[in-house]
CSV table of C-alpha atoms in Angstrom, one decimal:
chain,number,residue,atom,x,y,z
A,1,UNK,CA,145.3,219.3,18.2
A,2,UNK,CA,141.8,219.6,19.5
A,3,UNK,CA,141.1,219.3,23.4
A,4,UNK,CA,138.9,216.5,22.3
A,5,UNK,CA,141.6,214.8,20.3
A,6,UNK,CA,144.0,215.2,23.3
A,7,UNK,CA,141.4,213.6,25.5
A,8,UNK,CA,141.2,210.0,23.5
A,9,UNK,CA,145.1,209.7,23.2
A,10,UNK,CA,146.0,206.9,26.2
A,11,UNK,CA,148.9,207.9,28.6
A,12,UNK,CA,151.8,205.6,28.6
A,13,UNK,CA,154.5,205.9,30.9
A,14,UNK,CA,158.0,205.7,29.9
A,15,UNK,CA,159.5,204.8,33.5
A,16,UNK,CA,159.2,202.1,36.2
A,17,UNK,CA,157.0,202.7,39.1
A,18,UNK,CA,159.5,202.4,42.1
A,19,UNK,CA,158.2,199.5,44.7
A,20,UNK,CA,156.7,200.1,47.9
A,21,UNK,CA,156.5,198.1,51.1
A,22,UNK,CA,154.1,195.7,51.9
A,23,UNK,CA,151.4,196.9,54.4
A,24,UNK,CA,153.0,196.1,58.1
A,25,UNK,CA,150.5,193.3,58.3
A,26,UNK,CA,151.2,191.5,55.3
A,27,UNK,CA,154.7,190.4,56.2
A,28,UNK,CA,156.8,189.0,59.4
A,29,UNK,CA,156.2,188.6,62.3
A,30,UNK,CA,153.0,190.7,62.7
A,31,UNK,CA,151.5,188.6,59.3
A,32,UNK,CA,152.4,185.1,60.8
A,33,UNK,CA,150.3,186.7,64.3
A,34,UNK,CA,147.4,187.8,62.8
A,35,UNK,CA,146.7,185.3,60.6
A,36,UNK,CA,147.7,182.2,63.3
A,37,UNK,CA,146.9,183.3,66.6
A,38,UNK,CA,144.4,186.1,66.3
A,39,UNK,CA,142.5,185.9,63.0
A,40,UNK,CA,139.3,185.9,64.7
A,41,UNK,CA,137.7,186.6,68.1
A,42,UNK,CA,137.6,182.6,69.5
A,43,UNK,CA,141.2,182.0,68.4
A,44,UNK,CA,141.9,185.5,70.5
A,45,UNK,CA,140.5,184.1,73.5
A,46,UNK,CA,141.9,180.4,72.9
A,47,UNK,CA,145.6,182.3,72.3
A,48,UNK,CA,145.1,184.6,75.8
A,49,UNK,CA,144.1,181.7,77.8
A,50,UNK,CA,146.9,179.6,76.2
A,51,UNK,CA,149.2,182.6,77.0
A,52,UNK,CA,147.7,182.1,80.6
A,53,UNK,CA,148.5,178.7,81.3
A,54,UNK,CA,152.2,178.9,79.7
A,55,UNK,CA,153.0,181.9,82.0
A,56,UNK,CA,151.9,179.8,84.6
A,57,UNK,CA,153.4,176.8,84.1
A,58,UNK,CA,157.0,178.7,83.2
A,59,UNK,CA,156.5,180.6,86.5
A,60,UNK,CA,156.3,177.8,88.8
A,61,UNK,CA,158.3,175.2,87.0
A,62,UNK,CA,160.9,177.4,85.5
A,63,UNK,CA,162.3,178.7,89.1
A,64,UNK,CA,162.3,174.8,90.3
A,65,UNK,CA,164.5,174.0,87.3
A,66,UNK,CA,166.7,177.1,88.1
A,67,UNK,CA,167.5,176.4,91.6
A,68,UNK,CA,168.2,172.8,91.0
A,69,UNK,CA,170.3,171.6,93.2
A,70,UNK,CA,173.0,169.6,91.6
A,71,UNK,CA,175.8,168.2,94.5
A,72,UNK,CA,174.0,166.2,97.2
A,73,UNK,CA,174.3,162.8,98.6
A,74,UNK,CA,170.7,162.6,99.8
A,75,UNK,CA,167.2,164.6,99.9
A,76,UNK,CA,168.0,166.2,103.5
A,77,UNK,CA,171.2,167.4,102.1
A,78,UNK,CA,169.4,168.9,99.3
A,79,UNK,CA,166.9,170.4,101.8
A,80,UNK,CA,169.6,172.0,103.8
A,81,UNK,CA,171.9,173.7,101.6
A,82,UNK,CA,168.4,175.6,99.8
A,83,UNK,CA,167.6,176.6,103.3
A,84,UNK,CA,170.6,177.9,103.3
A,85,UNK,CA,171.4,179.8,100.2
A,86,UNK,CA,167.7,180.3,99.4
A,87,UNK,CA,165.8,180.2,102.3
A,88,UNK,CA,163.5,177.8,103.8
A,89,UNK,CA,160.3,177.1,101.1
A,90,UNK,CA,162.0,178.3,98.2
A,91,UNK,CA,161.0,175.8,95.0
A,92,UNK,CA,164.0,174.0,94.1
A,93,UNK,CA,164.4,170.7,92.3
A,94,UNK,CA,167.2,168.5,94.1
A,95,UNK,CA,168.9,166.8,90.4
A,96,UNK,CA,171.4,165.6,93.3
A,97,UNK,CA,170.0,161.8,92.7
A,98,UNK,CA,170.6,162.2,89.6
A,99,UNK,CA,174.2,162.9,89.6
A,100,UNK,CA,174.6,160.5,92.3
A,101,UNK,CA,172.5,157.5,90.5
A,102,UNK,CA,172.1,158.3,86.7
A,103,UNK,CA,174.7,155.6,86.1
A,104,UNK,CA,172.3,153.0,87.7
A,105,UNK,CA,169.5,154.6,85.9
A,106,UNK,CA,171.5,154.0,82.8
A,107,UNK,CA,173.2,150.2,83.3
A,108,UNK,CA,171.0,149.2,86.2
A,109,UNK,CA,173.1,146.5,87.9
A,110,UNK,CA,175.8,146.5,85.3
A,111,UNK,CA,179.0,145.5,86.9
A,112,UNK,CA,180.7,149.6,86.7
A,113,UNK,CA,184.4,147.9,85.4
A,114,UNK,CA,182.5,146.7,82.2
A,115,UNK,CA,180.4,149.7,81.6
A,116,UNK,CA,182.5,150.0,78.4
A,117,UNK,CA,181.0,147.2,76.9
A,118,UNK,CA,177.5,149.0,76.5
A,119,UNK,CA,178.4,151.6,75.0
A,120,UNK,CA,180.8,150.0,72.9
A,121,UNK,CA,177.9,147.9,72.0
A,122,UNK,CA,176.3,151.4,71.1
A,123,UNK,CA,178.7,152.5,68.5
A,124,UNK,CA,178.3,149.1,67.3
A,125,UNK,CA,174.9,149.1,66.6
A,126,UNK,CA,175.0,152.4,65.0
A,127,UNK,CA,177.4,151.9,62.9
A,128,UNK,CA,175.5,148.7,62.0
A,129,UNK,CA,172.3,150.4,61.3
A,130,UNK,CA,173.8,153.3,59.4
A,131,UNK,CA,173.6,151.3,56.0
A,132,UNK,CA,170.3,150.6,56.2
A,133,UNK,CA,169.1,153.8,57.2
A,134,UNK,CA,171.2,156.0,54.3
A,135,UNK,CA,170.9,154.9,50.9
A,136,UNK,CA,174.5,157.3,50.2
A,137,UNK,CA,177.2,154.7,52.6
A,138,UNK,CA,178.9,151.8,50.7
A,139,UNK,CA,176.7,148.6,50.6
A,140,UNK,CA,179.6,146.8,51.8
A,141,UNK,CA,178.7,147.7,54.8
A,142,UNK,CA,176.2,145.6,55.3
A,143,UNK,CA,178.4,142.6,56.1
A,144,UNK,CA,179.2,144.3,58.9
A,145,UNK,CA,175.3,144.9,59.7
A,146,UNK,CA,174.4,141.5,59.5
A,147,UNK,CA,177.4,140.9,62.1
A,148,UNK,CA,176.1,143.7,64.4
A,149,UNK,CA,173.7,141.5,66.4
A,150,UNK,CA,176.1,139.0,67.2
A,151,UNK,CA,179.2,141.3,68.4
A,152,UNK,CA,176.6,143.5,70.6
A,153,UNK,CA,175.4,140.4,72.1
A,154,UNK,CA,178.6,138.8,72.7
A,155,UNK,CA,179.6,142.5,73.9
A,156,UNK,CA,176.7,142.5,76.2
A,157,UNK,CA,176.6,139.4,77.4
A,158,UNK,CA,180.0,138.1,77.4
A,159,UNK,CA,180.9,134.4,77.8
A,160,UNK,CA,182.4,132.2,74.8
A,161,UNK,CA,182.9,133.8,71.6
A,162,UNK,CA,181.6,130.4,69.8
A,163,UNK,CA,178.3,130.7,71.2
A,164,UNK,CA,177.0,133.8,68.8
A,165,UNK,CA,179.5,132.1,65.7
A,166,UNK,CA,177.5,128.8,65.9
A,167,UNK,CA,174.3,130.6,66.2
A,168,UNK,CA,175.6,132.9,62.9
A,169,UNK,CA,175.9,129.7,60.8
A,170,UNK,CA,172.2,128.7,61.4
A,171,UNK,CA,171.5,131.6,58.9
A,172,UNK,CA,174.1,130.3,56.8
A,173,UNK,CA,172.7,127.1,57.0
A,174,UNK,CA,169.5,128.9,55.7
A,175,UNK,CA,170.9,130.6,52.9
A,176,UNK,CA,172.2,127.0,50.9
A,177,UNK,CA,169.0,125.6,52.0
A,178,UNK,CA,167.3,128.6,49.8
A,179,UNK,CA,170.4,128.2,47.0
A,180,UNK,CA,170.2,124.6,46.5
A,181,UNK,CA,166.4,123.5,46.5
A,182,UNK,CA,164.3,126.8,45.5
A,183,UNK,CA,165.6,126.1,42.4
A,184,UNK,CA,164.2,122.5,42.3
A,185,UNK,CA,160.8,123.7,44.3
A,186,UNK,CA,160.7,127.2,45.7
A,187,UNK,CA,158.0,126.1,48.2
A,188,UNK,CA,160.1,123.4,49.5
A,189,UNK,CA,163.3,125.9,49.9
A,190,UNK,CA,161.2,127.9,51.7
A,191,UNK,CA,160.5,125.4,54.5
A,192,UNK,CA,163.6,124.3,54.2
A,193,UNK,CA,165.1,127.5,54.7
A,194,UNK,CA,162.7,128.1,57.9
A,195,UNK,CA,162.7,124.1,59.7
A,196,UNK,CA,166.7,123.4,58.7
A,197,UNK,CA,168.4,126.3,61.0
A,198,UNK,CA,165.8,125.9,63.9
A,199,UNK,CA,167.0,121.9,63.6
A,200,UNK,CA,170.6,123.5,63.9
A,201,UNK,CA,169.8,125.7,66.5
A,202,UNK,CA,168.3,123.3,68.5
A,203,UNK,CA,170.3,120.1,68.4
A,204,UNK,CA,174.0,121.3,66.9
A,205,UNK,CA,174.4,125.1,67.9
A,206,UNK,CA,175.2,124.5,71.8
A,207,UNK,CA,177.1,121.2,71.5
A,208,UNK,CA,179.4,122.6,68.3
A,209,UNK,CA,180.1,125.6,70.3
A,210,UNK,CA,181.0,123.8,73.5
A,211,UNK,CA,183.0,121.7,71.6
A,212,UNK,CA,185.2,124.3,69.9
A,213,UNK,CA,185.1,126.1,73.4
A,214,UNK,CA,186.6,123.3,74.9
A,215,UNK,CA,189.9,123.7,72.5
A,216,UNK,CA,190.1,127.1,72.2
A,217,UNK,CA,188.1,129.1,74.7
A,218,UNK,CA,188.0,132.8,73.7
A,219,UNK,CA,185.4,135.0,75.3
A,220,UNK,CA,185.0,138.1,78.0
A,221,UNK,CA,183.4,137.3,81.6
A,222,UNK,CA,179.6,136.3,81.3
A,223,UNK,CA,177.5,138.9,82.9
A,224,UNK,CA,173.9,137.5,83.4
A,225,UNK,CA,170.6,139.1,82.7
A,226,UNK,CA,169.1,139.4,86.1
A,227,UNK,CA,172.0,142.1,86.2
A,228,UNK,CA,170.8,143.9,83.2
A,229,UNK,CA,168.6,147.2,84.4
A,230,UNK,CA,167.8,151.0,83.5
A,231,UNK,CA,167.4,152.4,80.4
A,232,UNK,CA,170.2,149.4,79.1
A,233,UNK,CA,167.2,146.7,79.8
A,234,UNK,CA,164.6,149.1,77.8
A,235,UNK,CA,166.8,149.4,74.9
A,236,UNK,CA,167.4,145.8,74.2
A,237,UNK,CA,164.2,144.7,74.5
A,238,UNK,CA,162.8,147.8,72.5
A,239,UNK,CA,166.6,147.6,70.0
A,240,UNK,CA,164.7,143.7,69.7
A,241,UNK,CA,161.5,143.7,69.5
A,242,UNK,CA,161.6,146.5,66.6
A,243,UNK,CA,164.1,144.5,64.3
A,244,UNK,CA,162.6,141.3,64.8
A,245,UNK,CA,159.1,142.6,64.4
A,246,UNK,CA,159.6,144.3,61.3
A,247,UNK,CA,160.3,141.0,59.2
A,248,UNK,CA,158.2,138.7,61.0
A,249,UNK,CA,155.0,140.9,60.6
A,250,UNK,CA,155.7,141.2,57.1
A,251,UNK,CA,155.7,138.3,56.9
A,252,UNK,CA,152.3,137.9,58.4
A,253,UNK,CA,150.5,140.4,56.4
A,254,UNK,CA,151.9,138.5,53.0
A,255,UNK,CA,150.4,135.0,54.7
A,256,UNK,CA,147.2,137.2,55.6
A,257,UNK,CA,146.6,137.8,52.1
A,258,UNK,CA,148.0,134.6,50.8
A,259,UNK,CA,145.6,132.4,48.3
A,260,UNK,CA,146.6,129.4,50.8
A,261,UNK,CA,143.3,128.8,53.4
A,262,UNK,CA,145.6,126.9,55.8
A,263,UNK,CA,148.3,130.0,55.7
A,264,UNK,CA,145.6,132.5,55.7
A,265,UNK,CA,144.2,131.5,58.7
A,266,UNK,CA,147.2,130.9,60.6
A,267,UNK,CA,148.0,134.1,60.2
A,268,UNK,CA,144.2,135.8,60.7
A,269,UNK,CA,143.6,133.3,63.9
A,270,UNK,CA,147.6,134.8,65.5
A,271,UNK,CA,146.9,138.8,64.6
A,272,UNK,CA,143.9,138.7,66.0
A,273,UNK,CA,144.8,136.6,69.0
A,274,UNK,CA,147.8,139.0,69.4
A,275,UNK,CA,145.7,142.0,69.1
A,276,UNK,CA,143.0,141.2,71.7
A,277,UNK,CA,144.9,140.4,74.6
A,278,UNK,CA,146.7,143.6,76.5
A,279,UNK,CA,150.9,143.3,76.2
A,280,UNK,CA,150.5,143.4,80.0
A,281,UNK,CA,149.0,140.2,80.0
A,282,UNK,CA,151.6,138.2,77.2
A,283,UNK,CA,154.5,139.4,79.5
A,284,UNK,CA,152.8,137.6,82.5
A,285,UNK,CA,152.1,135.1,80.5
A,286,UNK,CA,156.2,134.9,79.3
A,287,UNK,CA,157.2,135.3,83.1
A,288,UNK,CA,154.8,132.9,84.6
A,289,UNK,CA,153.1,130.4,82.8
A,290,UNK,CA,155.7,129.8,79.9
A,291,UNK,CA,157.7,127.7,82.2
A,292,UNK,CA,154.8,125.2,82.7
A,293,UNK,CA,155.1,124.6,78.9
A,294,UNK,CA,158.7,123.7,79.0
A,295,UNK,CA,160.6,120.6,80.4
A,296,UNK,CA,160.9,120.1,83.9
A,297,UNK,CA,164.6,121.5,85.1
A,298,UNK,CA,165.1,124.2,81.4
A,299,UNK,CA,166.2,127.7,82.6
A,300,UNK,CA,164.6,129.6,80.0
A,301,UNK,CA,165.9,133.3,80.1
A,302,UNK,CA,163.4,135.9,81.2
A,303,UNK,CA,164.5,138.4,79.2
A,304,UNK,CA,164.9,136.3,76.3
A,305,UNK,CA,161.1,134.8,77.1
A,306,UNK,CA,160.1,139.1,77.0
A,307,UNK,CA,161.7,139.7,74.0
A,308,UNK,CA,160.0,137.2,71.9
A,309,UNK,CA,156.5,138.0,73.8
A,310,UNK,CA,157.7,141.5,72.5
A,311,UNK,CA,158.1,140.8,69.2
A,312,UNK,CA,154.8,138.5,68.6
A,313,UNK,CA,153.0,141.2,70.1
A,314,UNK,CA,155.0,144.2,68.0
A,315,UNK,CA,154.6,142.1,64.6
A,316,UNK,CA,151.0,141.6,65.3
A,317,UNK,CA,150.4,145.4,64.8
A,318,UNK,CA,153.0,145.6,61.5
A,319,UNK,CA,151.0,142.8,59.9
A,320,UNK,CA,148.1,145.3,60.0
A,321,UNK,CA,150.0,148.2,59.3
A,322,UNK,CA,151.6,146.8,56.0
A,323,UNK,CA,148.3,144.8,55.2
A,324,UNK,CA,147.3,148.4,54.7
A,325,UNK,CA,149.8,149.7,52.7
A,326,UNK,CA,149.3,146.9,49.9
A,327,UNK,CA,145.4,147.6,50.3
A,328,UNK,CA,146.1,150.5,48.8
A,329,UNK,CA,147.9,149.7,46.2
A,330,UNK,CA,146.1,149.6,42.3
A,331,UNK,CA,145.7,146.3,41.4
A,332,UNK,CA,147.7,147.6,38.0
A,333,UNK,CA,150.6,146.9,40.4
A,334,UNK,CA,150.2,143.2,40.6
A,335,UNK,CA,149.0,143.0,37.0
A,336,UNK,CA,152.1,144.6,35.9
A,337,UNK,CA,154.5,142.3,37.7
A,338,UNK,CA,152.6,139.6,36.2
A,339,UNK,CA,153.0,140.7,32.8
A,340,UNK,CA,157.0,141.2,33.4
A,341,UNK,CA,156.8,137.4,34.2
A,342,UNK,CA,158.0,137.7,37.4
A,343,UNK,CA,156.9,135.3,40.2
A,344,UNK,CA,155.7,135.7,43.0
A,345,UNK,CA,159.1,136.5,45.7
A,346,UNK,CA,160.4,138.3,42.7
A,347,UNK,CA,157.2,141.0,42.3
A,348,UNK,CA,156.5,141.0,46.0
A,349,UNK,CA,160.7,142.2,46.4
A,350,UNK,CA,161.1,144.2,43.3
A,351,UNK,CA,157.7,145.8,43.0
A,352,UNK,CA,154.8,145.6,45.7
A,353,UNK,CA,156.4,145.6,49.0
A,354,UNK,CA,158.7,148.5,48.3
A,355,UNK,CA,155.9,150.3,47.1
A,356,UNK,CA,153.5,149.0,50.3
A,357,UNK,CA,156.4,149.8,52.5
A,358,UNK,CA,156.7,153.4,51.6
A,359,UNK,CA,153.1,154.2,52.2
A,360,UNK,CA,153.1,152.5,55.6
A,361,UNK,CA,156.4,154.6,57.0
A,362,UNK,CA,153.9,156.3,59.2
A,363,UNK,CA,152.4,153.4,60.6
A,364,UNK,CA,155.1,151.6,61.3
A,365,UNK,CA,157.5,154.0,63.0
A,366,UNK,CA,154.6,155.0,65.0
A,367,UNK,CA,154.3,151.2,66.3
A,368,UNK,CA,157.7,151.2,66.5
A,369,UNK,CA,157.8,154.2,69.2
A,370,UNK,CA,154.4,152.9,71.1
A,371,UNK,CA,156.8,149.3,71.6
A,372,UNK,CA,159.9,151.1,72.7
A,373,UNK,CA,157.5,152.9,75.2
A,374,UNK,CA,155.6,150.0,76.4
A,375,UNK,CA,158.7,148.2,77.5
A,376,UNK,CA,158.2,150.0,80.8
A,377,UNK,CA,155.3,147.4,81.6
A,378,UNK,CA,158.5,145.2,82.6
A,379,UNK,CA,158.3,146.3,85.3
A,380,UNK,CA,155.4,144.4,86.7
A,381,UNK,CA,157.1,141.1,86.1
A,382,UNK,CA,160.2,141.9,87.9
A,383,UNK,CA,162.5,143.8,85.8
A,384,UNK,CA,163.8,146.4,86.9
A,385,UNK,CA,163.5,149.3,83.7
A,386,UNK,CA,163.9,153.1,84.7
A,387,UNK,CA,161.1,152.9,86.4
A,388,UNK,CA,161.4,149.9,88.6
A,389,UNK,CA,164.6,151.2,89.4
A,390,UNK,CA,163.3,155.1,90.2
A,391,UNK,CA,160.8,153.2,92.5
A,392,UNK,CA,163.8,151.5,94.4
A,393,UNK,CA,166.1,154.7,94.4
A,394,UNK,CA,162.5,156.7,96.1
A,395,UNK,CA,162.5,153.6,98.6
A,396,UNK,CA,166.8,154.1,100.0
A,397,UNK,CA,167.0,156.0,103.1
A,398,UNK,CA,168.6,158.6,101.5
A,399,UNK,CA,166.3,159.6,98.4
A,400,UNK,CA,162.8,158.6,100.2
A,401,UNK,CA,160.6,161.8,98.9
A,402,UNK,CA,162.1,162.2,95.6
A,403,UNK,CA,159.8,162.1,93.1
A,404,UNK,CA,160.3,165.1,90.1
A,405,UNK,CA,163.1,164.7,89.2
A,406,UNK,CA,163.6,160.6,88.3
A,407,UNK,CA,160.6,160.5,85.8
A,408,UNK,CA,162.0,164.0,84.6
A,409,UNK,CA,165.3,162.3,83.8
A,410,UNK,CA,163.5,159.2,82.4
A,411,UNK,CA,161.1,161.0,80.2
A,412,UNK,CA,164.0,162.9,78.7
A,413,UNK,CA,165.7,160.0,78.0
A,414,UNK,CA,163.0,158.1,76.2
A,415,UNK,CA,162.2,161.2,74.2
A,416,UNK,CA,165.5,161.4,72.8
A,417,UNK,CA,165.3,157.8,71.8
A,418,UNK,CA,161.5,158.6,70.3
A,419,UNK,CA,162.2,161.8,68.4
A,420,UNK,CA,164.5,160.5,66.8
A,421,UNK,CA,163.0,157.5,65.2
A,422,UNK,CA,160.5,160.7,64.6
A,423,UNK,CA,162.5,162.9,62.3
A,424,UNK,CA,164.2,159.5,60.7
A,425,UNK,CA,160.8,159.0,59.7
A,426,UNK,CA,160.0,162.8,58.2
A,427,UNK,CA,163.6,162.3,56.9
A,428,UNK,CA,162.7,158.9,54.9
A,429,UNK,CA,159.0,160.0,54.0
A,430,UNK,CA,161.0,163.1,52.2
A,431,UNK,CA,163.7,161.2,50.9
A,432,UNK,CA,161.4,159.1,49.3
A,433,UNK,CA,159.0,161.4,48.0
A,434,UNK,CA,162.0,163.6,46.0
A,435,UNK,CA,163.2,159.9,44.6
A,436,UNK,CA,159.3,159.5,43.4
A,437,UNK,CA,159.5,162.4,41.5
């Protein structure tokens, strides 16, 4: 064979090339640093001075933590055993309040023999909302859901055990309205369904349960609400406000797009009423001038008179949120449940709003966590939340100084409560997404 023959044949190799590493900077740790915190010379200097500031922070907040000092009965306690076994000026957070008062932090002025009934009350409420919140449990178990609200009230509360039955029924009553006249006029169940168990409620519920109480009284000892405090008094107002919110402002947003001009702007004129005025402002409003509105001589429950301000003001903001989600719906979607020859409840339940719903996940949890927040402002009408009672704890002889610490304790505890309805939502946007496809 000629050299210039030999030159033209192609080489093909009979064996595997054997694999070599990556470059160093093309994988771990080094990859994930050069390509997040200094790919380029501002996100150098924007990672040193970040570096800065943590080393900073850690290294005057991080030896306060550390030298916490945990068994105290007051501030000059604290004071003297640092001086003590860390010298006078040494940074050192005194968490003694905290083990001496977290319980009032917690139940406020809960009487201590029936702190069992919170957080019974607890495990009832999340074993109520487990159902709803994973599609996998057995949906018998929301019977015992829709009993939740009345065994944590009569748990919380106390008093006759026929008080929350009676007020149980006036959903029943609902319900036959719904089964025995939608099917004559849907419109009319409807009302019927809304005006019948508020008739109940108002004229039958007390003096039926009274009347059973007075031949066979069954109930624990009735602890009222001025006794209710801490981050107990948050959570049911917060606990309240979101599940009564969450119907009544879808509500709204369906009678915000309704064909209806009466319904329409019923609903507009509330949202927007709602909307403009500060929550600050409807809970004076519930604490002051509600009362001039009522009879002369009616005890109207404060609490009670902030959890409905609450919830108006809560729904307000899911009407908008939902309005959204079936804005952005195709109108195919209506079309479609119109051409199944479905009515109206029917495509709304089986077809838009589940659809609307998903998309507005985001929305809503985030009003959801803005409203369990904002229950601190409770605090300026009298009640005393964590905070109210953090500025009465600062205000005993024994804590006065203490400052740290409290919020520490409460901003711990209100994060647990919102990062968790955080990942549920992640959880649910995910779960829903894999279901889609």
């Amino acid at each position: 064979m000629s050299d210039t023959h030999a030159q033209t044949v192609p080489y093909v190799r009979k064996t595997m090339v054997e694999q070599s590493p990556p470059p160093a900077s093309e994988i771990g740790v080094v990859k994930w640093l050069r390509e997040n915190l200094f790919s380029g010379p501002l996100n150098i200097i924007l990672t040193l001075i970040s570096l800065w500031v943590v080393y900073w922070v850690v290294s005057h907040v991080g030896p306060w933590l550390i030298n916490g000092i945990w068994d105290a009965d007051s501030l000059s306690e604290c004071r003297e055993i640092r001086n003590a076994t860390m010298g006078e000026g040494t940074s050192a957070a005194c968490f003694g309040v905290i083990g001496e008062r977290w319980q009032q932090l917690v139940y406020g002025f809960y009487p201590k023999e029936a702190y069992w009934r919170p957080v019974v009350a607890l495990l009832v409420f999340f074993a109520g909302l487990a159902p709803v919140l994973f599609a996998s449990l057995p949906r018998k178990l929301l019977y015992f859901t829709m009993a939740s609200p009345f065994l944590m009230f009569m748990l919380l509360w106390g008093g006759s055990i026929w008080g929350p039955i009676a007020v149980a029924l006036g959903f029943g009553v609902g319900y036959a309205a719904i089964k025995l006249i939608s099917p004559i006029n849907g419109l009319l169940g409807t009302v019927a369904a809304i005006v019948l168990p508020i008739l109940y409620w108002f004229l039958i519920a007390g003096p039926l349960a009274g009347a059973v109480n007075s031949v066979l009284p069954i109930g624990l000892e009735y602890i009222p609400s001025k006794d209710f405090g801490g981050f107990l008094l948050s959570s049911i107002i917060g606990v309240a406000g979101i599940f009564l919110s969450l119907p009544l402002g879808i509500l709204l947003a369906l009678a915000r797009q309704s064909d209806l001009p009466i319904i329409k702007w019923c609903a507009v004129t509330f949202i927007e009423v709602i909307r403009g005025v500060p929550l600050i402002v409807w809970l004076f409003t519930a604490s002051l001038l509600l009362n001039y509105f009522l009879p002369p001589g009616t005890n109207f429950d404060l609490m009670l008179r902030v959890i409905i301000m609450v919830t108006l003001f809560s729904a307000a903001y899911i009407a908008e949120v939902v309005r959204g989600g079936l804005a952005a719906l195709p109108k195919g979607q209506y079309e479609g449940a119109d051409s199944l020859g479905l009515n109206y409840w029917q495509s709304m339940q089986l077809i838009i709003l589940p659809q609307a719903l998903k998309i507005s996940i985001p929305g809503i949890v985030n009003t959801f966590i803005g409203l369990f927040k904002d229950t601190t402002l409770v605090v300026f009408i009298g009640l005393f939340d964590p905070l109210g009672l953090a500025g009465a704890i600062r205000a005993s002889t024994e804590w006065n100084g203490i400052y740290w610490e409290l919020f520490l304790f409460i901003g711990i505890m209100f994060f647990i409560a919102c990062f968790s309805m955080g990942r549920y939502s992640l959880y649910l946007e995910k779960k829903l997404q894999r279901d889609h496809r």
